[in-house]
Amino acid sequence: MTDPNDDMKASIDYIVIGAGTAGSVLAARLSEDPHTSVLLVEAGSAEKLPAMAVPFRWPELMATTANWGDSTSVQSFSGTSVPAPRGRAVGGSSSTNGLTFVRGHRASYDAWVDQGAKGWGFDDLLPYFQRSETTEGRDPDVRGTGGPLTVGPTAQPSPVVVFALDAAADLGYETARDISSGVETGFGLADSNIKDGQRQSASDAYLDEETLARPNLRMVTDATVQRILVTDGVAVGVEYLLDGETTRVDAACEIILTAGAIGSAHLLLASGIGPAHHLREVGIDVILDLPGVGQNLHDHPMSTVLYEATAPLPHEPHNPMGQAVGLIETVHAEAGPNLQILVIAAPMRAATLPGPENGYAVAFSAITPFSRGRVRLASASMAVGPLIDPNYLGDERDVAVMEAGLEIAKQIGESAAMSEWRGEEVQPGPTVQDKSSVRDYLGRSLLVYFHYAGTCRVGTDEMAVVDLDLRVRGIDALRVADASIMPSPVSANTNATVYAIAERAADLIRL
Ligand SMILES: Cc1cc2nc3c(=O)[nH]c(=O)nc-3n(C[C@H](O)[C@H](O)[C@H](O)COP(=O)(O)OP(=O)(O)OC[C@H]3O[C@@H](n4cnc5c(N)ncnc54)[C@H](O)[C@@H]3O)c2cc1C
């Protein structure tokens, strides 16, 4: 078959692997220079599925071709395997996610600097957060006013969300003016990536028709990179599989890995870059013994208190599900707020738990968890998915934060402010009161956020995978610039942070 990039192959400067949140940003920013040629390689399709556009329909996307379809290994805390969806489409996970667009509290980025990631603190990232977004009516010193993403709070939030915010205020929590900003704590309406009632993915925002028409930018889709090719310590090219044929493409300048925290670790390992003993175990030639690859995997555990509503809740498919966020400190807080409350205008719960059709949920998450897991290879073949073990609630401190979260979520749910809409508390229900039944419920109700990060972390120590400029330590001309590089969890849903990481990476590469 004809390769759509034949005309460019002879002169590609940068190959960007993965057209997700970070890859879309990098391909767009690097190709702004007409003298630079960029090839963007994406495993998923360019086709937009109808459910992608409609904010409320994101859970449906997990059962489509736009999901890689992995599950975690059995988690020691819950005794169950948990679905591990990640986007496989142009736009990546930003084409399938829940659309909440919030920065973590500044303390969770400053914690990265404390771990050796100089240059990656909140103030360092602030111009890049701003560059990515356009918001209105906010403090322009903190928020962006001219970026590709259109973000803002839900214009007409669900009544249960409005009353939940009243409930939080009645309970004495601060009301934030802009909880998505990274500089406030308390409760407020969260921003989301919705433009004219439709999802705005990274590709919608950054890879519009005009950008894709640039003669120096090519995107090849349905093409899964199998290997990064390294010669004498320099990354020189990639091999991708498209319609059963393997194609090799070389890069004159650099290869930039933006395949997400699972995909980037998977591809480095499959290319022989990772912990040598593990690579040998699966029969891969070791190109570089880099022990941190695939380690330090983190995600946010989540669970809900679920209520039946007393009357049919207005259903607005163009609104996000999670509309309000609380960001507060509770037990074991080390780097600022460590508990997120998310008010969800839908009866969200673990798939195995019964619940009402018409209801709502107050979710809670240990948003700076201590638990760390890892990504490993199940096979030397890229056709076999990786072993994903986020180790949810593996650290007892995270369990304690979740216990505190359950209590606060219930206080909000049981408040006078919610009484008009509150029907039965369906989950966890009245029988879950003592410590052991709460612990049991945290396992049964484990939902998780799909905010995988950390598997190629930035830093200067032996377990860091990339240096402070995101170069893979020990290999020239290869960088990682996606959610993988986060040293520790940010106290928020991850997408906004990935945009800022990628924007900063573009500047570092263009230096
Ligand atoms: C179901 C779901 C709901 C979420 N909800 C939210 C939310 O509401 N708010 C929020 O802030 N965050 C949310 N997230 C997380 C957020 O979307 C991610 O953190 C962010 O998109 C990660 O960006 P990334 O660039 O690191 O990876 P991705 O956006 O996942 O991009 C990686 C891309 O690389 C491609 N790829 C992988 N391997 C290869 C290969 N070998 N060859 C070629 N291409 C490859 C993938 O197909 C994908 O397109 C959610 C995630 C999921 C999955």
Coordinates of C-alpha atoms and ligand atoms in Angstrom, one line a residue, residues 16-24 41-45 58-59 61-62 66-68 84-102 193 199 202 220 223-227 239-240 257-264 266-267 342 382 449-453 481-484 486 492-499 502, ligand 1:
V16 CA 6.2 12.4 17.4
I17 CA 4.9 9.1 18.6
G18 CA 1.2 9.2 19.7
A19 CA -1.3 11.9 18.7
G20 CA -2.9 12.2 22.1
T21 CA -3.0 15.2 24.4
A22 CA 0.8 15.8 24.4
G23 CA 1.4 14.6 20.8
S24 CA -1.2 17.0 19.4
V41 CA 2.4 8.6 14.1
E42 CA -0.8 7.5 15.8
A43 CA -2.0 3.9 16.5
G44 CA -5.7 4.9 16.5
S45 CA -7.9 6.2 13.8
W58 CA -17.7 9.4 27.3
P59 CA -18.2 6.1 29.3
L61 CA -16.2 5.1 24.4
M62 CA -14.6 2.5 26.6
A66 CA -11.1 4.2 20.5
N67 CA -9.9 2.4 23.6
W68 CA -6.8 0.1 23.9
A84 CA -7.6 0.5 32.3
P85 CA -9.0 2.4 29.4
R86 CA -6.7 4.8 27.4
G87 CA -7.6 6.6 24.3
R88 CA -6.5 5.1 20.9
A89 CA -7.5 7.7 18.5
V90 CA -6.4 11.0 17.1
G91 CA -6.6 13.1 20.3
G92 CA -5.7 10.1 22.4
S93 CA -7.3 10.1 25.8
S94 CA -8.5 13.7 25.4
S95 CA -10.9 12.3 22.8
T96 CA -12.4 9.8 25.2
N97 CA -12.0 11.4 28.7
G98 CA -14.5 12.9 31.1
L99 CA -13.5 16.4 30.1
T100 CA -12.8 17.8 33.6
F101 CA -10.1 20.5 33.1
V102 CA -8.4 21.4 36.3
N193 CA -13.1 21.3 27.7
R199 CA -16.0 17.9 23.4
A202 CA -6.4 18.1 21.9
V220 CA -0.1 8.8 9.7
A223 CA 0.0 3.0 12.6
T224 CA 1.4 1.4 15.7
V225 CA 5.0 2.1 16.5
Q226 CA 6.7 -1.3 17.2
R227 CA 10.2 -0.1 18.1
E239 CA 9.3 1.2 12.8
Y240 CA 5.6 1.2 12.6
L257 CA 7.6 9.9 22.7
T258 CA 4.1 11.0 23.6
A259 CA 2.3 7.6 23.8
G260 CA 1.0 8.2 27.3
A261 CA 2.1 6.8 30.6
I262 CA 1.3 3.2 29.7
G263 CA 2.2 3.5 26.0
S264 CA 5.5 5.3 26.4
H266 CA 5.6 0.0 26.9
L267 CA 7.4 1.2 23.8
L342 CA -16.2 15.5 42.7
M382 CA 4.0 -5.1 20.9
Y449 CA -9.8 7.9 37.5
F450 CA -7.5 6.6 34.6
H451 CA -5.0 9.3 35.3
Y452 CA -1.9 7.1 34.7
A453 CA 1.3 9.0 35.1
A481 CA 7.0 14.5 26.9
D482 CA 3.7 13.2 28.2
A483 CA 1.9 12.2 31.4
S484 CA 4.8 9.7 32.0
M486 CA 5.3 13.4 36.4
A492 CA -6.2 17.1 40.0
N493 CA -7.4 15.3 37.0
T494 CA -4.3 15.1 34.8
N495 CA -5.2 16.4 31.3
A496 CA -4.6 20.2 32.0
T497 CA -1.2 19.3 33.3
V498 CA -0.3 17.2 30.3
Y499 CA -1.0 20.2 28.0
A502 CA 3.8 19.4 26.3
Ligands
LIG1 C1 -11.6 7.2 30.2 C2 -10.7 8.4 30.7 C3 -11.3 9.4 31.4 C4 -10.5 10.5 31.8 N1 -11.1 11.6 32.3 C5 -10.3 12.7 32.5 C6 -10.9 13.9 32.9 O1 -12.1 14.1 33.0 N2 -10.1 15.0 33.1 C7 -8.7 14.9 33.0 O2 -8.0 15.9 33.3 N3 -8.1 13.7 32.7 C8 -8.9 12.7 32.4 N4 -8.3 11.5 31.9 C9 -6.8 11.5 31.8 C10 -6.3 12.4 30.6 O3 -7.1 12.3 29.5 C11 -4.9 11.9 30.3 O4 -4.1 12.1 31.5 C12 -4.2 12.6 29.2 O5 -5.0 12.6 28.0 C13 -2.9 11.9 28.9 O6 -2.2 12.5 27.8 P1 -1.0 11.8 27.1 O7 -0.6 12.7 25.9 O8 0.0 11.5 28.1 O9 -1.6 10.4 26.6 P2 -2.8 10.1 25.6 O10 -3.7 11.3 25.4 O11 -3.4 8.8 26.1 O12 -2.1 9.9 24.2 C14 -1.3 8.8 23.9 C15 -1.5 8.5 22.4 O13 -0.5 7.6 21.9 C16 -1.0 6.6 21.1 N5 -0.1 5.5 21.2 C17 0.2 4.7 22.2 N6 1.1 3.8 21.9 C18 1.4 4.0 20.6 C19 2.2 3.3 19.6 N7 3.0 2.3 20.0 N8 2.3 3.8 18.4 C20 1.5 4.9 18.0 N9 0.7 5.5 18.8 C21 0.6 5.1 20.1 C22 -2.4 6.4 21.7 O14 -3.2 5.7 20.8 C23 -2.8 7.8 22.1 O15 -3.5 8.4 21.0 C24 -9.1 10.4 31.5 C25 -8.5 9.4 30.8 C26 -9.3 8.3 30.4 C27 -8.7 7.2 29.7

